[in-house]
PDB file of C-alpha atoms in Angstrom:
ATOM      1  CA  GLU A   1     -22.931 -49.142  70.267  1.00 44.00           C
ATOM      2  CA  GLY A   2     -25.833 -49.468  67.938  1.00 47.00           C
ATOM      3  CA  GLY A   3     -25.766 -47.331  64.974  1.00 53.00           C
ATOM      4  CA  ILE A   4     -28.405 -45.217  63.048  1.00 52.00           C
ATOM      5  CA  MET A   5     -29.392 -48.128  60.816  1.00 49.00           C
ATOM      6  CA  GLY A   6     -28.365 -51.710  60.067  1.00 48.00           C
ATOM      7  CA  SER A   7     -26.234 -52.812  57.228  1.00 45.00           C
ATOM      8  CA  LYS A   8     -29.313 -53.700  54.991  1.00 56.00           C
ATOM      9  CA  GLN A   9     -30.650 -50.913  52.967  1.00 67.00           C
ATOM     10  CA  ASP A  10     -33.575 -49.235  54.784  1.00 82.00           C
ATOM     11  CA  TRP A  11     -36.483 -48.201  52.255  1.00 89.00           C
ATOM     12  CA  LYS A  12     -38.989 -45.772  53.331  1.00 92.00           C
ATOM     13  CA  LYS A  13     -41.941 -45.061  51.144  1.00 93.00           C
ATOM     14  CA  VAL A  14     -42.832 -41.374  50.846  1.00 94.00           C
ATOM     15  CA  LEU A  15     -45.971 -40.095  49.085  1.00 92.00           C
ATOM     16  CA  LEU A  16     -45.855 -36.654  47.669  1.00 92.00           C
ATOM     17  CA  MET A  17     -49.491 -35.754  46.720  1.00 89.00           C
ATOM     18  CA  GLY A  18     -51.750 -32.714  46.112  1.00 88.00           C
ATOM     19  CA  ARG A  19     -53.692 -31.192  43.197  1.00 85.00           C
ATOM     20  CA  SER A  20     -52.099 -30.595  39.857  1.00 80.00           C
ATOM     21  CA  GLY A  21     -50.038 -27.371  39.723  1.00 82.00           C
ATOM     22  CA  SER A  22     -49.727 -27.182  43.554  1.00 86.00           C
ATOM     23  CA  GLY A  23     -45.776 -27.199  43.329  1.00 86.00           C
ATOM     24  CA  LYS A  24     -44.911 -30.823  44.290  1.00 88.00           C
ATOM     25  CA  THR A  25     -42.367 -31.492  41.478  1.00 83.00           C
ATOM     26  CA  SER A  26     -40.884 -28.205  41.684  1.00 87.00           C
ATOM     27  CA  MET A  27     -39.955 -28.551  45.536  1.00 89.00           C
ATOM     28  CA  ARG A  28     -38.708 -32.157  45.093  1.00 86.00           C
ATOM     29  CA  SER A  29     -36.429 -30.915  42.333  1.00 84.00           C
ATOM     30  CA  ILE A  30     -34.959 -28.143  44.501  1.00 85.00           C
ATOM     31  CA  ILE A  31     -34.484 -30.382  47.277  1.00 86.00           C
ATOM     32  CA  PHE A  32     -33.271 -33.580  45.571  1.00 86.00           C
ATOM     33  CA  ALA A  33     -32.184 -32.630  42.029  1.00 79.00           C
ATOM     34  CA  ASN A  34     -30.222 -29.538  42.588  1.00 72.00           C
ATOM     35  CA  TYR A  35     -32.631 -27.184  40.660  1.00 74.00           C
ATOM     36  CA  ILE A  36     -32.630 -23.537  41.688  1.00 72.00           C
ATOM     37  CA  ALA A  37     -36.110 -21.867  42.142  1.00 73.00           C
ATOM     38  CA  ARG A  38     -36.131 -19.978  38.881  1.00 71.00           C
ATOM     39  CA  ASP A  39     -35.379 -23.212  36.926  1.00 70.00           C
ATOM     40  CA  THR A  40     -38.533 -24.973  38.080  1.00 67.00           C
ATOM     41  CA  THR A  41     -40.721 -23.101  35.552  1.00 66.00           C
ATOM     42  CA  ARG A  42     -39.366 -25.579  32.839  1.00 63.00           C
ATOM     43  CA  LEU A  43     -40.911 -28.480  34.552  1.00 61.00           C
ATOM     44  CA  GLY A  44     -44.052 -29.942  33.040  1.00 62.00           C
ATOM     45  CA  ALA A  45     -47.074 -31.597  34.712  1.00 61.00           C
ATOM     46  CA  THR A  46     -46.353 -34.903  36.280  1.00 67.00           C
ATOM     47  CA  ILE A  47     -48.151 -37.820  34.491  1.00 59.00           C
ATOM     48  CA  ASP A  48     -49.485 -40.533  36.782  1.00 56.00           C
ATOM     49  CA  VAL A  49     -46.758 -41.502  39.411  1.00 75.00           C
ATOM     50  CA  GLU A  50     -42.958 -40.651  39.101  1.00 81.00           C
ATOM     51  CA  HIS A  51     -40.721 -42.832  41.259  1.00 79.00           C
ATOM     52  CA  SER A  52     -37.357 -41.582  42.479  1.00 82.00           C
ATOM     53  CA  HIS A  53     -34.905 -43.267  44.932  1.00 83.00           C
ATOM     54  CA  VAL A  54     -32.978 -40.965  47.081  1.00 81.00           C
ATOM     55  CA  ARG A  55     -29.985 -42.385  48.990  1.00 79.00           C
ATOM     56  CA  PHE A  56     -29.809 -40.475  52.347  1.00 78.00           C
ATOM     57  CA  LEU A  57     -27.354 -41.055  55.029  1.00 77.00           C
ATOM     58  CA  GLY A  58     -25.769 -44.245  53.449  1.00 69.00           C
ATOM     59  CA  ASN A  59     -28.240 -46.961  53.944  1.00 75.00           C
ATOM     60  CA  LEU A  60     -31.443 -45.020  54.234  1.00 84.00           C
ATOM     61  CA  ILE A  61     -33.261 -44.745  50.934  1.00 87.00           C
ATOM     62  CA  LEU A  62     -36.311 -42.480  50.220  1.00 89.00           C
ATOM     63  CA  ASN A  63     -38.578 -44.110  47.897  1.00 89.00           C
ATOM     64  CA  LEU A  64     -40.388 -40.942  46.656  1.00 89.00           C
ATOM     65  CA  TRP A  65     -43.621 -41.233  44.890  1.00 86.00           C
ATOM     66  CA  ASP A  66     -44.604 -38.023  43.205  1.00 85.00           C
ATOM     67  CA  CYS A  67     -48.232 -38.467  42.369  1.00 82.00           C
ATOM     68  CA  GLY A  68     -49.525 -36.397  39.460  1.00 78.00           C
ATOM     69  CA  GLY A  69     -52.386 -34.351  40.615  1.00 64.00           C
ATOM     70  CA  GLN A  70     -54.765 -34.160  37.579  1.00 74.00           C
ATOM     71  CA  GLU A  71     -58.430 -35.154  38.502  1.00 71.00           C
ATOM     72  CA  ALA A  72     -58.324 -38.620  36.403  1.00 67.00           C
ATOM     73  CA  PHE A  73     -55.137 -39.581  38.243  1.00 66.00           C
ATOM     74  CA  MET A  74     -56.348 -38.610  41.697  1.00 72.00           C
ATOM     75  CA  GLU A  75     -59.660 -40.566  41.201  1.00 72.00           C
ATOM     76  CA  ASN A  76     -57.607 -43.600  39.989  1.00 73.00           C
ATOM     77  CA  TYR A  77     -55.395 -43.516  43.132  1.00 74.00           C
ATOM     78  CA  PHE A  78     -58.413 -43.789  45.475  1.00 74.00           C
ATOM     79  CA  GLN A  79     -60.136 -46.560  43.404  1.00 76.00           C
ATOM     80  CA  SER A  80     -58.204 -49.069  41.272  1.00 73.00           C
ATOM     81  CA  GLN A  81     -54.740 -48.196  42.499  1.00 81.00           C
ATOM     82  CA  ARG A  82     -55.750 -47.615  46.268  1.00 81.00           C
ATOM     83  CA  ASP A  83     -53.870 -50.642  47.681  1.00 83.00           C
ATOM     84  CA  HIS A  84     -50.847 -50.117  45.520  1.00 86.00           C
ATOM     85  CA  ILE A  85     -50.436 -46.387  46.312  1.00 89.00           C
ATOM     86  CA  PHE A  86     -51.312 -46.356  49.907  1.00 92.00           C
ATOM     87  CA  ARG A  87     -49.675 -49.550  51.308  1.00 93.00           C
ATOM     88  CA  ASN A  88     -46.403 -49.525  53.370  1.00 94.00           C
ATOM     89  CA  VAL A  89     -46.269 -45.700  53.504  1.00 95.00           C
ATOM     90  CA  GLU A  90     -43.954 -44.134  56.097  1.00 95.00           C
ATOM     91  CA  VAL A  91     -44.817 -40.517  55.256  1.00 96.00           C
ATOM     92  CA  LEU A  92     -47.587 -38.651  53.412  1.00 96.00           C
ATOM     93  CA  ILE A  93     -46.720 -35.158  52.266  1.00 95.00           C
ATOM     94  CA  TYR A  94     -49.799 -33.346  51.029  1.00 95.00           C
ATOM     95  CA  VAL A  95     -49.141 -30.035  49.246  1.00 95.00           C
ATOM     96  CA  PHE A  96     -51.693 -27.282  49.065  1.00 95.00           C
ATOM     97  CA  ASP A  97     -51.545 -24.353  46.691  1.00 95.00           C
ATOM     98  CA  ILE A  98     -52.599 -21.435  48.946  1.00 95.00           C
ATOM     99  CA  GLU A  99     -53.796 -19.562  45.738  1.00 92.00           C
ATOM    100  CA  SER A 100     -56.132 -22.323  44.673  1.00 92.00           C
ATOM    101  CA  ARG A 101     -59.695 -21.276  43.855  1.00 92.00           C
ATOM    102  CA  GLU A 102     -61.062 -24.746  44.481  1.00 91.00           C
ATOM    103  CA  VAL A 103     -60.557 -25.080  48.237  1.00 92.00           C
ATOM    104  CA  GLN A 104     -63.347 -27.468  48.814  1.00 93.00           C
ATOM    105  CA  LYS A 105     -62.140 -29.798  46.037  1.00 91.00           C
ATOM    106  CA  ASP A 106     -58.582 -29.580  47.610  1.00 91.00           C
ATOM    107  CA  LEU A 107     -59.933 -30.493  50.928  1.00 95.00           C
ATOM    108  CA  GLY A 108     -61.965 -33.426  49.521  1.00 92.00           C
ATOM    109  CA  TYR A 109     -58.813 -35.052  47.903  1.00 91.00           C
ATOM    110  CA  TYR A 110     -56.883 -34.329  51.031  1.00 94.00           C
ATOM    111  CA  GLN A 111     -59.626 -36.088  53.178  1.00 94.00           C
ATOM    112  CA  SER A 112     -59.644 -39.178  50.845  1.00 92.00           C
ATOM    113  CA  CYS A 113     -55.824 -39.307  51.019  1.00 91.00           C
ATOM    114  CA  VAL A 114     -55.650 -39.418  54.758  1.00 95.00           C
ATOM    115  CA  GLU A 115     -58.405 -41.826  54.999  1.00 94.00           C
ATOM    116  CA  ALA A 116     -56.670 -44.164  52.634  1.00 93.00           C
ATOM    117  CA  ILE A 117     -53.487 -43.699  54.564  1.00 94.00           C
ATOM    118  CA  GLU A 118     -55.310 -44.549  57.836  1.00 95.00           C
ATOM    119  CA  GLN A 119     -56.825 -47.690  56.274  1.00 94.00           C
ATOM    120  CA  ASN A 120     -53.653 -49.053  54.540  1.00 94.00           C
ATOM    121  CA  SER A 121     -50.670 -47.581  56.488  1.00 94.00           C
ATOM    122  CA  LYS A 122     -51.862 -46.930  59.899  1.00 91.00           C
ATOM    123  CA  GLY A 123     -49.291 -44.987  61.930  1.00 91.00           C
ATOM    124  CA  ALA A 124     -47.787 -43.261  58.860  1.00 95.00           C
ATOM    125  CA  LYS A 125     -46.736 -39.610  59.436  1.00 96.00           C
ATOM    126  CA  VAL A 126     -48.749 -36.906  57.817  1.00 97.00           C
ATOM    127  CA  PHE A 127     -47.092 -33.581  56.719  1.00 97.00           C
ATOM    128  CA  CYS A 128     -49.111 -30.768  55.050  1.00 97.00           C
ATOM    129  CA  LEU A 129     -47.234 -28.108  53.144  1.00 97.00           C
ATOM    130  CA  ILE A 130     -49.136 -24.825  52.657  1.00 97.00           C
ATOM    131  CA  HIS A 131     -47.286 -23.878  49.622  1.00 95.00           C
ATOM    132  CA  LYS A 132     -46.552 -20.714  47.517  1.00 94.00           C
ATOM    133  CA  MET A 133     -46.946 -18.673  50.661  1.00 96.00           C
ATOM    134  CA  ASP A 134     -44.753 -15.844  48.954  1.00 95.00           C
ATOM    135  CA  LEU A 135     -47.844 -14.961  46.967  1.00 95.00           C
ATOM    136  CA  VAL A 136     -49.844 -14.013  50.134  1.00 96.00           C
ATOM    137  CA  PRO A 137     -49.138 -10.337  51.450  1.00 96.00           C
ATOM    138  CA  GLU A 138     -46.634 -10.623  54.263  1.00 94.00           C
ATOM    139  CA  ALA A 139     -48.858  -9.036  56.763  1.00 96.00           C
ATOM    140  CA  GLN A 140     -51.604 -11.772  56.136  1.00 96.00           C
ATOM    141  CA  ARG A 141     -49.190 -14.913  55.991  1.00 96.00           C
ATOM    142  CA  GLU A 142     -49.399 -15.860  59.708  1.00 96.00           C
ATOM    143  CA  ALA A 143     -53.194 -15.595  59.961  1.00 97.00           C
ATOM    144  CA  THR A 144     -53.730 -17.308  56.619  1.00 97.00           C
ATOM    145  CA  PHE A 145     -51.437 -20.337  57.513  1.00 97.00           C
ATOM    146  CA  LEU A 146     -52.860 -20.724  61.079  1.00 97.00           C
ATOM    147  CA  GLN A 147     -56.479 -20.796  59.682  1.00 96.00           C
ATOM    148  CA  ARG A 148     -55.555 -23.455  57.099  1.00 96.00           C
ATOM    149  CA  GLU A 149     -53.622 -25.393  59.767  1.00 97.00           C
ATOM    150  CA  ALA A 150     -56.481 -25.471  62.243  1.00 97.00           C
ATOM    151  CA  GLN A 151     -58.949 -26.573  59.352  1.00 96.00           C
ATOM    152  CA  LEU A 152     -56.636 -29.490  58.220  1.00 97.00           C
ATOM    153  CA  LYS A 153     -55.997 -30.762  61.737  1.00 97.00           C
ATOM    154  CA  GLY A 154     -59.591 -30.342  62.663  1.00 96.00           C
ATOM    155  CA  MET A 155     -60.719 -32.695  59.946  1.00 96.00           C
ATOM    156  CA  PHE A 156     -58.631 -35.509  61.681  1.00 96.00           C
ATOM    157  CA  PRO A 157     -58.333 -34.864  65.337  1.00 95.00           C
ATOM    158  CA  ALA A 158     -57.080 -38.410  66.044  1.00 93.00           C
ATOM    159  CA  VAL A 159     -54.230 -38.212  63.378  1.00 94.00           C
ATOM    160  CA  ASP A 160     -50.898 -36.618  64.292  1.00 93.00           C
ATOM    161  CA  ILE A 161     -50.569 -33.974  61.394  1.00 96.00           C
ATOM    162  CA  SER A 162     -47.753 -31.495  61.124  1.00 97.00           C
ATOM    163  CA  CYS A 163     -48.174 -28.204  58.989  1.00 98.00           C
ATOM    164  CA  PHE A 164     -45.630 -26.092  57.489  1.00 97.00           C
ATOM    165  CA  ARG A 165     -45.819 -23.010  55.392  1.00 96.00           C
ATOM    166  CA  THR A 166     -43.515 -23.177  52.261  1.00 96.00           C
ATOM    167  CA  SER A 167     -42.253 -21.339  49.288  1.00 94.00           C
ATOM    168  CA  ILE A 168     -39.516 -22.306  46.743  1.00 90.00           C
ATOM    169  CA  TRP A 169     -38.269 -18.738  47.075  1.00 90.00           C
ATOM    170  CA  ASP A 170     -36.992 -18.874  50.652  1.00 87.00           C
ATOM    171  CA  GLU A 171     -35.683 -21.169  53.473  1.00 88.00           C
ATOM    172  CA  THR A 172     -39.143 -22.321  54.489  1.00 92.00           C
ATOM    173  CA  LEU A 173     -38.888 -25.299  52.131  1.00 92.00           C
ATOM    174  CA  TYR A 174     -35.663 -26.480  53.716  1.00 90.00           C
ATOM    175  CA  ARG A 175     -37.275 -26.193  57.218  1.00 92.00           C
ATOM    176  CA  ALA A 176     -40.204 -28.381  56.123  1.00 95.00           C
ATOM    177  CA  TRP A 177     -38.164 -30.944  54.489  1.00 92.00           C
ATOM    178  CA  SER A 178     -35.542 -31.210  57.224  1.00 91.00           C
ATOM    179  CA  HIS A 179     -38.442 -31.973  59.568  1.00 93.00           C
ATOM    180  CA  ILE A 180     -39.765 -34.537  57.242  1.00 94.00           C
ATOM    181  CA  VAL A 181     -36.405 -36.341  56.744  1.00 90.00           C
ATOM    182  CA  TYR A 182     -35.727 -36.045  60.638  1.00 89.00           C
ATOM    183  CA  SER A 183     -38.881 -37.958  61.181  1.00 91.00           C
ATOM    184  CA  LEU A 184     -37.475 -40.889  59.012  1.00 90.00           C
ATOM    185  CA  ILE A 185     -34.016 -41.291  60.709  1.00 86.00           C
ATOM    186  CA  PRO A 186     -33.838 -44.050  63.152  1.00 80.00           C
ATOM    187  CA  ASN A 187     -31.903 -43.476  66.455  1.00 82.00           C
ATOM    188  CA  VAL A 188     -31.724 -39.743  65.757  1.00 87.00           C
ATOM    189  CA  LYS A 189     -31.880 -39.076  69.550  1.00 89.00           C
ATOM    190  CA  VAL A 190     -28.736 -41.213  70.114  1.00 90.00           C
ATOM    191  CA  LEU A 191     -26.913 -39.209  67.275  1.00 91.00           C
ATOM    192  CA  GLU A 192     -27.882 -35.921  69.013  1.00 92.00           C
ATOM    193  CA  GLN A 193     -26.212 -37.336  72.377  1.00 94.00           C
ATOM    194  CA  HIS A 194     -23.021 -37.932  70.326  1.00 94.00           C
ATOM    195  CA  LEU A 195     -23.244 -34.469  68.727  1.00 95.00           C
ATOM    196  CA  THR A 196     -23.656 -32.902  72.315  1.00 95.00           C
ATOM    197  CA  HIS A 197     -20.572 -34.579  73.497  1.00 95.00           C
ATOM    198  CA  PHE A 198     -18.690 -33.409  70.371  1.00 96.00           C
ATOM    199  CA  ALA A 199     -19.817 -29.845  70.969  1.00 95.00           C
ATOM    200  CA  GLU A 200     -18.569 -30.080  74.515  1.00 94.00           C
ATOM    201  CA  ILE A 201     -15.078 -31.260  73.314  1.00 93.00           C
ATOM    202  CA  CYS A 202     -14.848 -28.380  70.772  1.00 93.00           C
ATOM    203  CA  GLU A 203     -16.241 -25.932  73.357  1.00 92.00           C
ATOM    204  CA  ALA A 204     -18.820 -25.037  70.762  1.00 94.00           C
ATOM    205  CA  ASP A 205     -22.148 -23.011  71.042  1.00 94.00           C
ATOM    206  CA  GLU A 206     -23.764 -25.185  68.410  1.00 95.00           C
ATOM    207  CA  VAL A 207     -22.947 -28.157  66.220  1.00 96.00           C
ATOM    208  CA  VAL A 208     -25.177 -28.869  63.184  1.00 95.00           C
ATOM    209  CA  MET A 209     -24.976 -31.841  60.902  1.00 95.00           C
ATOM    210  CA  PHE A 210     -26.199 -31.567  57.339  1.00 94.00           C
ATOM    211  CA  GLU A 211     -26.916 -34.285  54.773  1.00 91.00           C
ATOM    212  CA  ARG A 212     -24.195 -34.045  52.094  1.00 89.00           C
ATOM    213  CA  ALA A 213     -26.298 -33.869  48.816  1.00 85.00           C
ATOM    214  CA  THR A 214     -29.447 -31.990  49.934  1.00 89.00           C
ATOM    215  CA  PHE A 215     -27.902 -30.031  52.750  1.00 90.00           C
ATOM    216  CA  LEU A 216     -30.988 -30.665  54.835  1.00 91.00           C
ATOM    217  CA  VAL A 217     -30.353 -30.601  58.671  1.00 92.00           C
ATOM    218  CA  ILE A 218     -30.146 -34.023  60.170  1.00 90.00           C
ATOM    219  CA  SER A 219     -29.259 -33.338  63.766  1.00 91.00           C
ATOM    220  CA  HIS A 220     -27.754 -30.627  66.028  1.00 93.00           C
ATOM    221  CA  ALA A 221     -26.612 -29.888  69.393  1.00 93.00           C
ATOM    222  CA  THR A 222     -27.141 -26.529  70.925  1.00 93.00           C
ATOM    223  CA  LYS A 223     -25.217 -25.130  74.099  1.00 88.00           C
ATOM    224  CA  ALA A 224     -26.145 -21.409  73.805  1.00 79.00           C
ATOM    225  CA  GLN A 225     -29.521 -20.155  72.897  1.00 81.00           C
ATOM    226  CA  HIS A 226     -29.820 -18.162  69.576  1.00 82.00           C
ATOM    227  CA  ARG A 227     -32.564 -15.618  68.839  1.00 84.00           C
ATOM    228  CA  ASP A 228     -33.067 -16.750  65.186  1.00 88.00           C
ATOM    229  CA  VAL A 229     -35.038 -20.005  65.208  1.00 85.00           C
ATOM    230  CA  HIS A 230     -34.790 -20.326  61.287  1.00 87.00           C
ATOM    231  CA  ARG A 231     -31.080 -20.213  61.157  1.00 91.00           C
ATOM    232  CA  PHE A 232     -30.383 -23.654  60.173  1.00 89.00           C
ATOM    233  CA  GLU A 233     -32.613 -23.687  57.203  1.00 89.00           C
ATOM    234  CA  LYS A 234     -31.327 -20.178  56.075  1.00 90.00           C
ATOM    235  CA  ILE A 235     -27.719 -21.796  56.190  1.00 91.00           C
ATOM    236  CA  SER A 236     -28.926 -24.888  54.249  1.00 89.00           C
ATOM    237  CA  ASN A 237     -30.320 -22.568  51.504  1.00 87.00           C
ATOM    238  CA  ILE A 238     -27.271 -20.341  51.416  1.00 89.00           C
ATOM    239  CA  ILE A 239     -24.727 -23.120  51.322  1.00 89.00           C
ATOM    240  CA  LYS A 240     -26.727 -25.292  48.831  1.00 87.00           C
ATOM    241  CA  GLN A 241     -26.829 -22.322  46.538  1.00 85.00           C
ATOM    242  CA  PHE A 242     -23.102 -21.698  47.050  1.00 88.00           C
ATOM    243  CA  LYS A 243     -22.463 -25.466  46.386  1.00 86.00           C
ATOM    244  CA  LEU A 244     -24.337 -25.133  43.028  1.00 83.00           C
ATOM    245  CA  SER A 245     -22.338 -21.929  42.081  1.00 85.00           C
ATOM    246  CA  CYS A 246     -19.091 -23.887  42.707  1.00 86.00           C
ATOM    247  CA  SER A 247     -20.091 -26.960  40.739  1.00 81.00           C
ATOM    248  CA  LYS A 248     -21.129 -24.572  37.729  1.00 81.00           C
ATOM    249  CA  SER A 249     -17.354 -23.434  37.718  1.00 84.00           C
ATOM    250  CA  GLN A 250     -16.111 -26.998  37.934  1.00 83.00           C
ATOM    251  CA  SER A 251     -15.124 -26.496  41.577  1.00 85.00           C
ATOM    252  CA  GLN A 252     -15.989 -28.827  44.438  1.00 84.00           C
ATOM    253  CA  PHE A 253     -17.261 -27.177  47.715  1.00 85.00           C
ATOM    254  CA  GLN A 254     -15.317 -28.725  50.686  1.00 88.00           C
ATOM    255  CA  SER A 255     -15.128 -26.241  53.525  1.00 90.00           C
ATOM    256  CA  MET A 256     -15.458 -22.745  54.631  1.00 91.00           C
ATOM    257  CA  GLU A 257     -14.717 -20.534  57.581  1.00 92.00           C
ATOM    258  CA  VAL A 258     -16.465 -17.418  58.696  1.00 91.00           C
ATOM    259  CA  ARG A 259     -15.243 -15.172  61.444  1.00 90.00           C
ATOM    260  CA  ASN A 260     -16.359 -11.904  63.000  1.00 90.00           C
ATOM    261  CA  SER A 261     -15.997 -10.276  66.321  1.00 88.00           C
ATOM    262  CA  ASN A 262     -18.807 -12.349  67.816  1.00 89.00           C
ATOM    263  CA  PHE A 263     -18.246 -15.853  66.539  1.00 91.00           C
ATOM    264  CA  SER A 264     -16.385 -18.183  64.165  1.00 93.00           C
ATOM    265  CA  ALA A 265     -18.144 -20.784  61.982  1.00 94.00           C
ATOM    266  CA  PHE A 266     -16.460 -23.897  60.509  1.00 95.00           C
ATOM    267  CA  ILE A 267     -18.253 -25.854  57.805  1.00 95.00           C
ATOM    268  CA  ASP A 268     -16.464 -28.939  56.648  1.00 95.00           C
ATOM    269  CA  ILE A 269     -16.997 -32.457  55.148  1.00 93.00           C
ATOM    270  CA  PHE A 270     -17.701 -34.750  58.026  1.00 95.00           C
ATOM    271  CA  THR A 271     -18.695 -38.348  57.187  1.00 92.00           C
ATOM    272  CA  SER A 272     -18.948 -39.649  53.687  1.00 89.00           C
ATOM    273  CA  ASN A 273     -22.768 -38.557  53.713  1.00 89.00           C
ATOM    274  CA  THR A 274     -22.562 -35.460  55.858  1.00 92.00           C
ATOM    275  CA  TYR A 275     -21.172 -32.064  56.508  1.00 94.00           C
ATOM    276  CA  VAL A 276     -20.702 -30.537  59.867  1.00 96.00           C
ATOM    277  CA  MET A 277     -21.038 -26.919  61.131  1.00 96.00           C
ATOM    278  CA  VAL A 278     -19.183 -25.809  64.477  1.00 96.00           C
ATOM    279  CA  ILE A 279     -20.051 -22.487  65.831  1.00 95.00           C
ATOM    280  CA  THR A 280     -17.896 -21.072  68.636  1.00 94.00           C
ATOM    281  CA  SER A 281     -17.909 -17.637  70.369  1.00 91.00           C
ATOM    282  CA  ASN A 282     -14.852 -18.404  72.530  1.00 85.00           C
ATOM    283  CA  PRO A 283     -12.249 -16.110  71.420  1.00 82.00           C
ATOM    284  CA  THR A 284      -9.475 -18.317  72.834  1.00 82.00           C
ATOM    285  CA  THR A 285     -10.512 -21.294  70.631  1.00 83.00           C
ATOM    286  CA  GLN A 286      -7.939 -21.850  68.059  1.00 87.00           C
ATOM    287  CA  ALA A 287      -9.085 -22.666  64.433  1.00 89.00           C
ATOM    288  CA  ALA A 288      -6.536 -25.341  64.062  1.00 91.00           C
ATOM    289  CA  ALA A 289      -7.994 -27.109  67.263  1.00 92.00           C
ATOM    290  CA  THR A 290     -11.380 -27.086  65.919  1.00 93.00           C
ATOM    291  CA  HIS A 291     -10.126 -28.487  62.591  1.00 93.00           C
ATOM    292  CA  ILE A 292      -8.284 -31.355  64.433  1.00 94.00           C
ATOM    293  CA  ASN A 293     -11.436 -32.149  66.522  1.00 94.00           C
ATOM    294  CA  ILE A 294     -13.548 -32.352  63.271  1.00 95.00           C
ATOM    295  CA  GLN A 295     -10.904 -34.629  61.761  1.00 94.00           C
ATOM    296  CA  LEU A 296     -10.698 -36.933  64.908  1.00 94.00           C
ATOM    297  CA  ALA A 297     -14.427 -37.157  65.230  1.00 95.00           C
ATOM    298  CA  ARG A 298     -15.004 -38.253  61.551  1.00 94.00           C
ATOM    299  CA  GLY A 299     -14.175 -41.910  62.129  1.00 93.00           C
ATOM    300  CA  HIS A 300     -16.314 -42.228  65.078  1.00 92.00           C
ATOM    301  CA  PHE A 301     -19.499 -40.685  63.499  1.00 92.00           C
ATOM    302  CA  GLU A 302     -18.798 -42.647  60.176  1.00 90.00           C
ATOM    303  CA  LYS A 303     -18.775 -45.824  62.198  1.00 88.00           C
ATOM    304  CA  PHE A 304     -21.856 -44.782  64.135  1.00 85.00           C
ATOM    305  CA  ILE A 305     -23.904 -43.870  61.137  1.00 81.00           C
ATOM    306  CA  ASN A 306     -22.939 -46.878  59.060  1.00 75.00           C
ATOM    307  CA  ALA A 307     -22.931 -49.338  61.877  1.00 71.00           C
ATOM    308  CA  ASN A 308     -23.315 -52.980  60.749  1.00 36.00           C
ATOM    309  CA  THR A 309     -25.543 -53.918  63.738  1.00 31.00           C
ATOM    310  CA  PRO A 310     -29.199 -52.723  63.855  1.00 37.00           C
ATOM    311  CA  GLY A 311     -29.661 -49.453  65.768  1.00 39.00           C
ATOM    312  CA  VAL A 312     -31.023 -49.817  69.345  1.00 33.00           C
ATOM    313  CA  GLY A 313     -32.848 -46.420  69.749  1.00 35.00           C
TER     314      GLY A 313
END
């Protein structure tokens, strides 16, 4: 069967843009560089463009361009560097500081960015992150976000724009970035079919696959509905923090098991680039059987993810 990607490295150019101080580098550092939220106060302003290459799922490489947001740099991106910056882009992530006092200027730069993307990388996906939402009183967050979302989408009705509200202090950051990365994975629907089959074998309510380094959700199969729609990103956040705590004490996080009267949860290393979480509420399911199923499935999923033939999605 075709795999997720071919044997060649698959480079995806991702632009991270927004005004200076909007929080771009902080979120990048939390997701990809193992920072915790309180450590991001040490980060200085980004000068011009910082490039980083993040290996994701073996052969998929995110070529992340973190573009400094000072006015001189922004003007430069749209003029002398326009082709260089905006060509061959797969994803534009535009970050808005919800506390900004210069909303019209923010919207002007956003408009220039999307227009440049439309001219140079037609079909690129656009994600808008309405950031620092923790600074908005809780009762006003939903209305504030929906108003800004309507405004941003209304400026480009013909462009498919996805908006997320984010904060470095909670799981919303993981939700947004999981969606972004999900959009870049080829053949992800085929992977979901394989996970669904695996869930049936395990008699699991849910199976979730996480990328190993970032703990972003790659794919999942759900057999039983759950009332908490944000559960995946909460788990990403909790386990990532726990992993960092382990590494500070020179320990490696490998697996964990959580049980109560309602369910059992097993989190374990899966392939060389992923972890898997298996949730079961069946009281007759033996822990040993679940561990054996995970062990037996590893080779199949490893082969599928790193297949040497180009994926046929």
